[in-house]
């Protein structure tokens, strides 16, 4: 009996797929060979989740994979009109990054409130300078994005006694709709972007939104780089419209050495690492194998993306 072909869009290190031995033919491709090999694959594992090769290589007509899985929460890097219109099922790595990202956001909130970046600078300068820091308990946060990552962030911040509002695509019990966003960020001490990147959310944090925030507010983006108009954020920081910001994702990655964001006052830059904890790649590989076991036995897949919306439906 012919076993299914799993095509992996490679990134280093490669996924551990030993459990599929004898159950799948695992082949590999990079951006230069993907288009040639896609029509012969039953399953595509997008291990290189930073690559946009799938968008360029996806076949319009003819044979194509029946299932695409991306080892990431976002799917904007692979979604194209041809894939969206096809009957191919798309799944993502929902669930792997929720708690690590929430912990990272909490760390950023505490670091900015306690002025830790300045403390480290002063230590390097061997300068003793007493300062007062901010108490986070009793402050307000607005988390934009009500998926599992956003909900876990909200739960973690509430554990710090931060009053937290959650904003989603549609209002539900405990979740505000987009119409409440401006009102909520105008009162927030912490504004956290955790939304998927869609046509509706692209550039949602622009000059007008930063102007709405209070001068003491801090902004954090761990969602997608395209949620933020980066020039507007840099300008808002320079003009002190907001007190500080932290970006873990960017419109173009890696951030180039000449980017003005490196010099933006009060901005913490990190290299898209908020969800990457020790062992995260093994967890992503294990998740794919578990999904494959469901797929090969005809059971419904988990984490199925609504290809028109660009994310897994939920609250």
mmCIF file of C-alpha atoms in Angstrom:
data_model
loop_
_atom_site.group_PDB
_atom_site.id
_atom_site.type_symbol
_atom_site.label_atom_id
_atom_site.label_comp_id
_atom_site.label_asym_id
_atom_site.label_seq_id
_atom_site.Cartn_x
_atom_site.Cartn_y
_atom_site.Cartn_z
ATOM 1 C CA UNK A 1 0.000 0.000 0.000
ATOM 2 C CA UNK A 2 1.316 3.435 -0.946
ATOM 3 C CA UNK A 3 1.983 5.612 2.092
ATOM 4 C CA UNK A 4 1.193 9.339 2.017
ATOM 5 C CA UNK A 5 3.937 11.812 1.145
ATOM 6 C CA UNK A 6 4.691 14.498 3.722
ATOM 7 C CA UNK A 7 6.642 17.403 2.243
ATOM 8 C CA UNK A 8 8.525 19.581 4.741
ATOM 9 C CA UNK A 9 9.421 23.173 3.929
ATOM 10 C CA UNK A 10 12.718 23.036 5.749
ATOM 11 C CA UNK A 11 14.229 25.209 8.412
ATOM 12 C CA UNK A 12 17.189 24.403 10.639
ATOM 13 C CA UNK A 13 16.994 22.339 12.796
ATOM 14 C CA UNK A 14 14.731 19.855 11.022
ATOM 15 C CA UNK A 15 11.645 18.477 12.792
ATOM 16 C CA UNK A 16 11.853 15.118 14.528
ATOM 17 C CA UNK A 17 9.382 12.945 12.630
ATOM 18 C CA UNK A 18 10.738 9.501 13.501
ATOM 19 C CA UNK A 19 7.306 8.372 14.680
ATOM 20 C CA UNK A 20 6.116 8.573 11.077
ATOM 21 C CA UNK A 21 8.605 5.954 9.868
ATOM 22 C CA UNK A 22 6.762 3.409 7.742
ATOM 23 C CA UNK A 23 3.587 5.489 7.858
ATOM 24 C CA UNK A 24 4.635 8.395 5.640
ATOM 25 C CA UNK A 25 7.258 9.189 3.044
ATOM 26 C CA UNK A 26 8.930 12.322 4.381
ATOM 27 C CA UNK A 27 10.501 14.543 1.735
ATOM 28 C CA UNK A 28 12.100 17.958 2.016
ATOM 29 C CA UNK A 29 12.053 21.183 0.018
ATOM 30 C CA UNK A 30 13.310 24.727 0.209
ATOM 31 C CA UNK A 31 12.013 27.845 -1.498
ATOM 32 C CA UNK A 32 13.717 26.902 -4.772
ATOM 33 C CA UNK A 33 12.230 23.381 -5.009
ATOM 34 C CA UNK A 34 8.860 23.824 -3.305
ATOM 35 C CA UNK A 35 6.812 24.579 -6.441
ATOM 36 C CA UNK A 36 8.157 21.490 -8.209
ATOM 37 C CA UNK A 37 7.403 19.135 -5.319
ATOM 38 C CA UNK A 38 4.074 20.506 -4.045
ATOM 39 C CA UNK A 39 1.875 18.699 -6.619
ATOM 40 C CA UNK A 40 3.307 15.322 -5.526
ATOM 41 C CA UNK A 41 2.696 15.815 -1.781
ATOM 42 C CA UNK A 42 -0.319 14.723 0.238
ATOM 43 C CA UNK A 43 0.646 16.857 3.226
ATOM 44 C CA UNK A 44 2.758 20.002 3.512
ATOM 45 C CA UNK A 45 4.446 20.845 6.808
ATOM 46 C CA UNK A 46 5.531 24.485 6.788
ATOM 47 C CA UNK A 47 8.377 24.110 9.264
ATOM 48 C CA UNK A 48 9.995 27.330 8.023
ATOM 49 C CA UNK A 49 7.188 29.520 9.330
ATOM 50 C CA UNK A 50 9.052 32.723 8.422
ATOM 51 C CA UNK A 51 9.093 31.812 4.726
ATOM 52 C CA UNK A 52 6.611 33.180 2.208
ATOM 53 C CA UNK A 53 7.537 30.522 -0.345
ATOM 54 C CA UNK A 54 4.148 28.794 -0.119
ATOM 55 C CA UNK A 55 2.351 31.884 -1.384
ATOM 56 C CA UNK A 56 4.542 31.992 -4.480
ATOM 57 C CA UNK A 57 4.637 28.239 -5.104
ATOM 58 C CA UNK A 58 1.057 27.136 -4.445
ATOM 59 C CA UNK A 59 -0.438 25.497 -7.582
ATOM 60 C CA UNK A 60 -3.581 27.105 -8.948
ATOM 61 C CA UNK A 61 -4.958 24.033 -10.724
ATOM 62 C CA UNK A 62 -4.110 20.356 -10.663
ATOM 63 C CA UNK A 63 -2.717 18.159 -7.875
ATOM 64 C CA UNK A 64 -1.897 19.752 -4.549
ATOM 65 C CA UNK A 65 -1.607 18.737 -0.877
ATOM 66 C CA UNK A 66 -4.844 17.868 0.863
ATOM 67 C CA UNK A 67 -3.611 19.317 4.144
ATOM 68 C CA UNK A 68 -1.180 22.108 5.057
ATOM 69 C CA UNK A 69 0.098 22.537 8.591
ATOM 70 C CA UNK A 70 2.188 25.522 9.685
ATOM 71 C CA UNK A 71 4.389 25.364 12.775
ATOM 72 C CA UNK A 72 3.207 28.821 13.829
ATOM 73 C CA UNK A 73 0.137 30.546 15.204
ATOM 74 C CA UNK A 74 -0.134 33.027 12.312
ATOM 75 C CA UNK A 75 -1.002 31.908 8.772
ATOM 76 C CA UNK A 76 -0.639 35.177 6.840
ATOM 77 C CA UNK A 77 2.797 34.088 5.562
ATOM 78 C CA UNK A 78 1.315 31.210 3.570
ATOM 79 C CA UNK A 79 -2.243 32.244 2.740
ATOM 80 C CA UNK A 80 -2.875 33.212 -0.885
ATOM 81 C CA UNK A 81 -6.104 33.417 -2.957
ATOM 82 C CA UNK A 82 -5.435 30.042 -4.608
ATOM 83 C CA UNK A 83 -4.951 28.262 -1.270
ATOM 84 C CA UNK A 84 -7.924 30.035 0.282
ATOM 85 C CA UNK A 85 -10.166 28.982 -2.607
ATOM 86 C CA UNK A 86 -8.999 25.346 -2.615
ATOM 87 C CA UNK A 87 -10.382 22.414 -0.646
ATOM 88 C CA UNK A 88 -7.024 21.989 1.127
ATOM 89 C CA UNK A 89 -7.334 22.015 4.923
ATOM 90 C CA UNK A 90 -5.012 24.397 6.779
ATOM 91 C CA UNK A 91 -4.065 23.925 10.440
ATOM 92 C CA UNK A 92 -1.770 25.868 12.749
ATOM 93 C CA UNK A 93 0.209 25.437 15.968
ATOM 94 C CA UNK A 94 -2.516 26.822 18.188
ATOM 95 C CA UNK A 95 -1.861 25.988 21.831
ATOM 96 C CA UNK A 96 1.922 25.701 21.767
ATOM 97 C CA UNK A 97 2.781 29.350 22.320
ATOM 98 C CA UNK A 98 -0.013 30.590 24.607
ATOM 99 C CA UNK A 99 1.643 30.359 28.025
ATOM 100 C CA UNK A 100 5.206 31.251 26.940
ATOM 101 C CA UNK A 101 3.974 34.416 25.215
ATOM 102 C CA UNK A 102 1.810 35.356 28.189
ATOM 103 C CA UNK A 103 4.821 34.988 30.486
ATOM 104 C CA UNK A 104 6.900 37.115 28.115
ATOM 105 C CA UNK A 105 4.274 39.872 28.128
ATOM 106 C CA UNK A 106 4.139 39.799 31.922
ATOM 107 C CA UNK A 107 7.939 40.063 31.992
ATOM 108 C CA UNK A 108 7.835 43.107 29.699
ATOM 109 C CA UNK A 109 5.145 44.773 31.818
ATOM 110 C CA UNK A 110 7.169 44.255 34.983
ATOM 111 C CA UNK A 111 10.431 45.299 33.320
ATOM 112 C CA UNK A 112 8.947 48.577 32.088
ATOM 113 C CA UNK A 113 7.111 49.289 35.339
ATOM 114 C CA UNK A 114 10.233 48.656 37.386
ATOM 115 C CA UNK A 115 12.517 50.480 34.915
ATOM 116 C CA UNK A 116 14.774 47.437 34.544
ATOM 117 C CA UNK A 117 16.261 48.490 31.175
ATOM 118 C CA UNK A 118 17.563 51.701 32.765
ATOM 119 C CA UNK A 119 18.844 49.803 35.802
ATOM 120 C CA UNK A 120 20.949 47.586 33.531
ATOM 121 C CA UNK A 121 22.250 50.615 31.646
ATOM 122 C CA UNK A 122 23.261 52.313 34.887
ATOM 123 C CA UNK A 123 24.978 49.126 36.085
ATOM 124 C CA UNK A 124 27.061 49.014 32.907
ATOM 125 C CA UNK A 125 27.971 52.654 33.556
ATOM 126 C CA UNK A 126 28.734 51.865 37.245
ATOM 127 C CA UNK A 127 26.333 54.631 38.231
ATOM 128 C CA UNK A 128 24.349 54.526 41.494
ATOM 129 C CA UNK A 129 21.078 56.395 40.874
ATOM 130 C CA UNK A 130 18.084 55.839 43.098
ATOM 131 C CA UNK A 131 14.710 55.989 41.350
ATOM 132 C CA UNK A 132 11.085 55.197 42.095
ATOM 133 C CA UNK A 133 9.296 52.523 40.082
ATOM 134 C CA UNK A 134 5.656 51.898 39.259
ATOM 135 C CA UNK A 135 3.321 49.458 40.984
ATOM 136 C CA UNK A 136 1.502 47.268 38.426
ATOM 137 C CA UNK A 137 -1.299 46.161 40.754
ATOM 138 C CA UNK A 138 -4.299 48.371 40.149
ATOM 139 C CA UNK A 139 -3.241 49.451 36.649
ATOM 140 C CA UNK A 140 -5.339 48.794 33.527
ATOM 141 C CA UNK A 141 -4.528 46.712 30.462
ATOM 142 C CA UNK A 142 -6.264 46.282 27.121
ATOM 143 C CA UNK A 143 -5.406 43.062 25.245
ATOM 144 C CA UNK A 144 -6.357 43.222 21.560
ATOM 145 C CA UNK A 145 -6.977 39.716 20.218
ATOM 146 C CA UNK A 146 -9.256 37.243 21.971
ATOM 147 C CA UNK A 147 -7.744 33.965 20.722
ATOM 148 C CA UNK A 148 -5.982 31.525 23.059
ATOM 149 C CA UNK A 149 -2.856 33.704 23.245
ATOM 150 C CA UNK A 150 -4.806 36.846 24.068
ATOM 151 C CA UNK A 151 -6.949 35.060 26.649
ATOM 152 C CA UNK A 152 -3.881 33.564 28.334
ATOM 153 C CA UNK A 153 -2.212 36.991 28.419
ATOM 154 C CA UNK A 154 -5.326 38.480 30.011
ATOM 155 C CA UNK A 155 -5.451 35.714 32.630
ATOM 156 C CA UNK A 156 -1.755 36.164 33.465
ATOM 157 C CA UNK A 157 -2.049 39.940 33.823
ATOM 158 C CA UNK A 158 -5.077 39.568 36.079
ATOM 159 C CA UNK A 159 -2.930 37.374 38.335
ATOM 160 C CA UNK A 160 -0.752 40.484 38.779
ATOM 161 C CA UNK A 161 -3.901 42.344 39.885
ATOM 162 C CA UNK A 162 -4.024 44.311 36.633
ATOM 163 C CA UNK A 163 -7.554 45.150 35.538
ATOM 164 C CA UNK A 164 -7.648 43.690 32.044
ATOM 165 C CA UNK A 165 -10.089 44.145 29.163
ATOM 166 C CA UNK A 166 -10.075 41.781 26.180
ATOM 167 C CA UNK A 167 -11.043 42.934 22.683
ATOM 168 C CA UNK A 168 -12.016 40.496 19.929
ATOM 169 C CA UNK A 169 -13.507 40.458 16.453
ATOM 170 C CA UNK A 170 -17.029 40.145 17.832
ATOM 171 C CA UNK A 171 -18.295 40.850 21.357
ATOM 172 C CA UNK A 172 -19.017 37.922 23.693
ATOM 173 C CA UNK A 173 -19.386 37.531 27.417
ATOM 174 C CA UNK A 174 -16.189 38.962 28.861
ATOM 175 C CA UNK A 175 -14.928 40.085 25.443
ATOM 176 C CA UNK A 176 -15.392 43.551 23.952
ATOM 177 C CA UNK A 177 -15.979 44.192 20.269
ATOM 178 C CA UNK A 178 -13.904 46.492 18.013
ATOM 179 C CA UNK A 179 -16.280 49.389 18.656
ATOM 180 C CA UNK A 180 -14.976 49.569 22.248
ATOM 181 C CA UNK A 181 -11.280 49.599 21.319
ATOM 182 C CA UNK A 182 -10.627 53.346 21.304
ATOM 183 C CA UNK A 183 -12.463 53.838 24.589
ATOM 184 C CA UNK A 184 -10.496 51.051 26.264
ATOM 185 C CA UNK A 185 -7.028 52.012 25.033
ATOM 186 C CA UNK A 186 -7.690 55.628 26.081
ATOM 187 C CA UNK A 187 -7.877 54.403 29.698
ATOM 188 C CA UNK A 188 -5.233 51.677 29.569
ATOM 189 C CA UNK A 189 -1.785 51.763 31.113
ATOM 190 C CA UNK A 190 -0.805 48.738 28.998
ATOM 191 C CA UNK A 191 -1.986 48.057 25.451
ATOM 192 C CA UNK A 192 -1.070 44.607 24.158
ATOM 193 C CA UNK A 193 -1.505 43.638 20.491
ATOM 194 C CA UNK A 194 -2.149 39.892 20.141
ATOM 195 C CA UNK A 195 -4.457 39.833 17.115
ATOM 196 C CA UNK A 196 -3.985 37.819 13.912
ATOM 197 C CA UNK A 197 -2.948 39.744 10.798
ATOM 198 C CA UNK A 198 -5.922 40.140 8.465
ATOM 199 C CA UNK A 199 -7.133 42.814 6.088
ATOM 200 C CA UNK A 200 -9.164 44.238 8.979
ATOM 201 C CA UNK A 201 -6.283 44.357 11.468
ATOM 202 C CA UNK A 202 -3.388 45.443 9.238
ATOM 203 C CA UNK A 203 -2.081 48.820 10.415
ATOM 204 C CA UNK A 204 -4.720 49.081 13.142
ATOM 205 C CA UNK A 205 -2.196 50.703 15.495
ATOM 206 C CA UNK A 206 -1.481 53.892 13.597
ATOM 207 C CA UNK A 207 -0.856 57.524 14.497
ATOM 208 C CA UNK A 208 -4.500 58.080 15.448
ATOM 209 C CA UNK A 209 -4.530 55.112 17.826
ATOM 210 C CA UNK A 210 -1.275 56.152 19.510
ATOM 211 C CA UNK A 211 -2.721 59.651 19.900
ATOM 212 C CA UNK A 212 -5.746 58.159 21.670
ATOM 213 C CA UNK A 213 -3.552 56.525 24.328
ATOM 214 C CA UNK A 214 -2.636 58.401 27.460
ATOM 215 C CA UNK A 215 0.932 59.764 27.800
ATOM 216 C CA UNK A 216 1.729 57.253 30.572
ATOM 217 C CA UNK A 217 0.681 54.225 28.492
ATOM 218 C CA UNK A 218 3.009 51.515 27.203
ATOM 219 C CA UNK A 219 2.379 49.498 24.050
ATOM 220 C CA UNK A 220 3.427 45.863 23.460
ATOM 221 C CA UNK A 221 3.156 43.918 20.197
ATOM 222 C CA UNK A 222 3.602 40.136 20.260
ATOM 223 C CA UNK A 223 1.020 39.529 17.509
ATOM 224 C CA UNK A 224 2.158 40.275 13.968
ATOM 225 C CA UNK A 225 4.402 43.079 12.749
ATOM 226 C CA UNK A 226 1.818 44.287 10.257
ATOM 227 C CA UNK A 227 -0.585 45.263 13.040
ATOM 228 C CA UNK A 228 1.547 48.351 13.693
ATOM 229 C CA UNK A 229 2.480 51.305 11.538
ATOM 230 C CA UNK A 230 6.064 51.294 12.768
ATOM 231 C CA UNK A 231 6.885 54.833 11.644
ATOM 232 C CA UNK A 232 3.870 56.107 13.593
ATOM 233 C CA UNK A 233 5.007 54.250 16.710
ATOM 234 C CA UNK A 234 8.532 55.653 16.470
ATOM 235 C CA UNK A 235 7.069 59.138 16.041
ATOM 236 C CA UNK A 236 4.718 58.677 19.009
ATOM 237 C CA UNK A 237 7.653 57.660 21.209
ATOM 238 C CA UNK A 238 9.789 60.577 20.024
ATOM 239 C CA UNK A 239 6.959 63.031 20.733
ATOM 240 C CA UNK A 240 6.227 61.320 24.078
ATOM 241 C CA UNK A 241 2.625 60.623 23.118
ATOM 242 C CA UNK A 242 3.153 57.334 24.983
ATOM 243 C CA UNK A 243 5.671 56.434 27.678
ATOM 244 C CA UNK A 244 7.232 53.357 26.108
ATOM 245 C CA UNK A 245 6.781 50.296 23.943
ATOM 246 C CA UNK A 246 8.075 46.784 23.284
ATOM 247 C CA UNK A 247 8.060 45.033 19.915
ATOM 248 C CA UNK A 248 8.756 41.341 19.433
ATOM 249 C CA UNK A 249 7.436 41.205 15.845
ATOM 250 C CA UNK A 250 8.083 43.479 12.876
ATOM 251 C CA UNK A 251 6.807 44.183 9.382
ATOM 252 C CA UNK A 252 10.114 42.947 7.957
ATOM 253 C CA UNK A 253 12.283 40.468 9.861
ATOM 254 C CA UNK A 254 15.052 40.437 10.809
ATOM 255 C CA UNK A 255 15.139 44.118 11.672
ATOM 256 C CA UNK A 256 17.868 45.761 9.619
ATOM 257 C CA UNK A 257 20.770 47.508 11.426
ATOM 258 C CA UNK A 258 19.751 50.863 9.936
ATOM 259 C CA UNK A 259 16.128 50.668 11.117
ATOM 260 C CA UNK A 260 15.134 53.768 13.128
ATOM 261 C CA UNK A 261 13.345 51.476 15.589
ATOM 262 C CA UNK A 262 16.685 50.597 17.201
ATOM 263 C CA UNK A 263 17.016 54.244 18.237
ATOM 264 C CA UNK A 264 13.392 54.954 19.165
ATOM 265 C CA UNK A 265 13.322 56.295 22.753
ATOM 266 C CA UNK A 266 11.702 53.981 25.263
ATOM 267 C CA UNK A 267 11.405 51.030 22.849
ATOM 268 C CA UNK A 268 12.412 47.481 23.764
ATOM 269 C CA UNK A 269 13.264 45.402 20.668
ATOM 270 C CA UNK A 270 13.346 41.601 20.794
ATOM 271 C CA UNK A 271 13.883 39.221 17.837
ATOM 272 C CA UNK A 272 10.516 37.409 17.553
ATOM 273 C CA UNK A 273 11.251 35.182 20.543
ATOM 274 C CA UNK A 274 8.306 35.667 22.904
ATOM 275 C CA UNK A 275 6.938 32.157 22.341
ATOM 276 C CA UNK A 276 10.223 30.320 21.939
ATOM 277 C CA UNK A 277 11.138 28.459 25.110
ATOM 278 C CA UNK A 278 13.506 25.524 25.616
ATOM 279 C CA UNK A 279 12.073 22.512 23.773
ATOM 280 C CA UNK A 280 9.563 24.459 21.689
ATOM 281 C CA UNK A 281 10.625 22.871 18.397
ATOM 282 C CA UNK A 282 10.161 19.373 19.816
ATOM 283 C CA UNK A 283 6.704 20.385 20.991
ATOM 284 C CA UNK A 284 5.843 21.680 17.513
ATOM 285 C CA UNK A 285 7.052 18.434 15.937
ATOM 286 C CA UNK A 286 5.081 16.318 18.401
ATOM 287 C CA UNK A 287 1.963 18.376 17.714
ATOM 288 C CA UNK A 288 2.275 17.753 13.970
ATOM 289 C CA UNK A 289 2.710 13.993 14.504
ATOM 290 C CA UNK A 290 -0.398 13.896 16.700
ATOM 291 C CA UNK A 291 -2.362 15.751 14.025
ATOM 292 C CA UNK A 292 -1.006 13.392 11.366
ATOM 293 C CA UNK A 293 -2.263 10.411 13.367
ATOM 294 C CA UNK A 294 -5.736 11.927 13.327
ATOM 295 C CA UNK A 295 -5.507 12.671 9.609
ATOM 296 C CA UNK A 296 -4.331 9.192 8.599
ATOM 297 C CA UNK A 297 -7.203 7.545 10.478
ATOM 298 C CA UNK A 298 -9.840 9.910 9.113
ATOM 299 C CA UNK A 299 -10.569 11.664 12.392
ATOM 300 C CA UNK A 300 -11.311 15.414 12.319
ATOM 301 C CA UNK A 301 -8.247 17.619 12.508
ATOM 302 C CA UNK A 302 -7.788 20.115 15.319
ATOM 303 C CA UNK A 303 -6.703 23.741 14.870
ATOM 304 C CA UNK A 304 -8.430 24.070 11.491
ATOM 305 C CA UNK A 305 -7.996 27.597 10.130
ATOM 306 C CA UNK A 306 -10.875 29.504 8.579
ATOM 307 C CA UNK A 307 -9.056 30.407 5.374
ATOM 308 C CA UNK A 308 -11.268 33.421 4.705
ATOM 309 C CA UNK A 309 -10.810 34.911 8.171
ATOM 310 C CA UNK A 310 -7.156 33.869 8.522
ATOM 311 C CA UNK A 311 -7.314 32.220 11.947
ATOM 312 C CA UNK A 312 -8.878 29.358 13.868
ATOM 313 C CA UNK A 313 -12.452 30.418 14.752
ATOM 314 C CA UNK A 314 -13.246 30.813 18.398
ATOM 315 C CA UNK A 315 -14.098 33.541 20.822
#
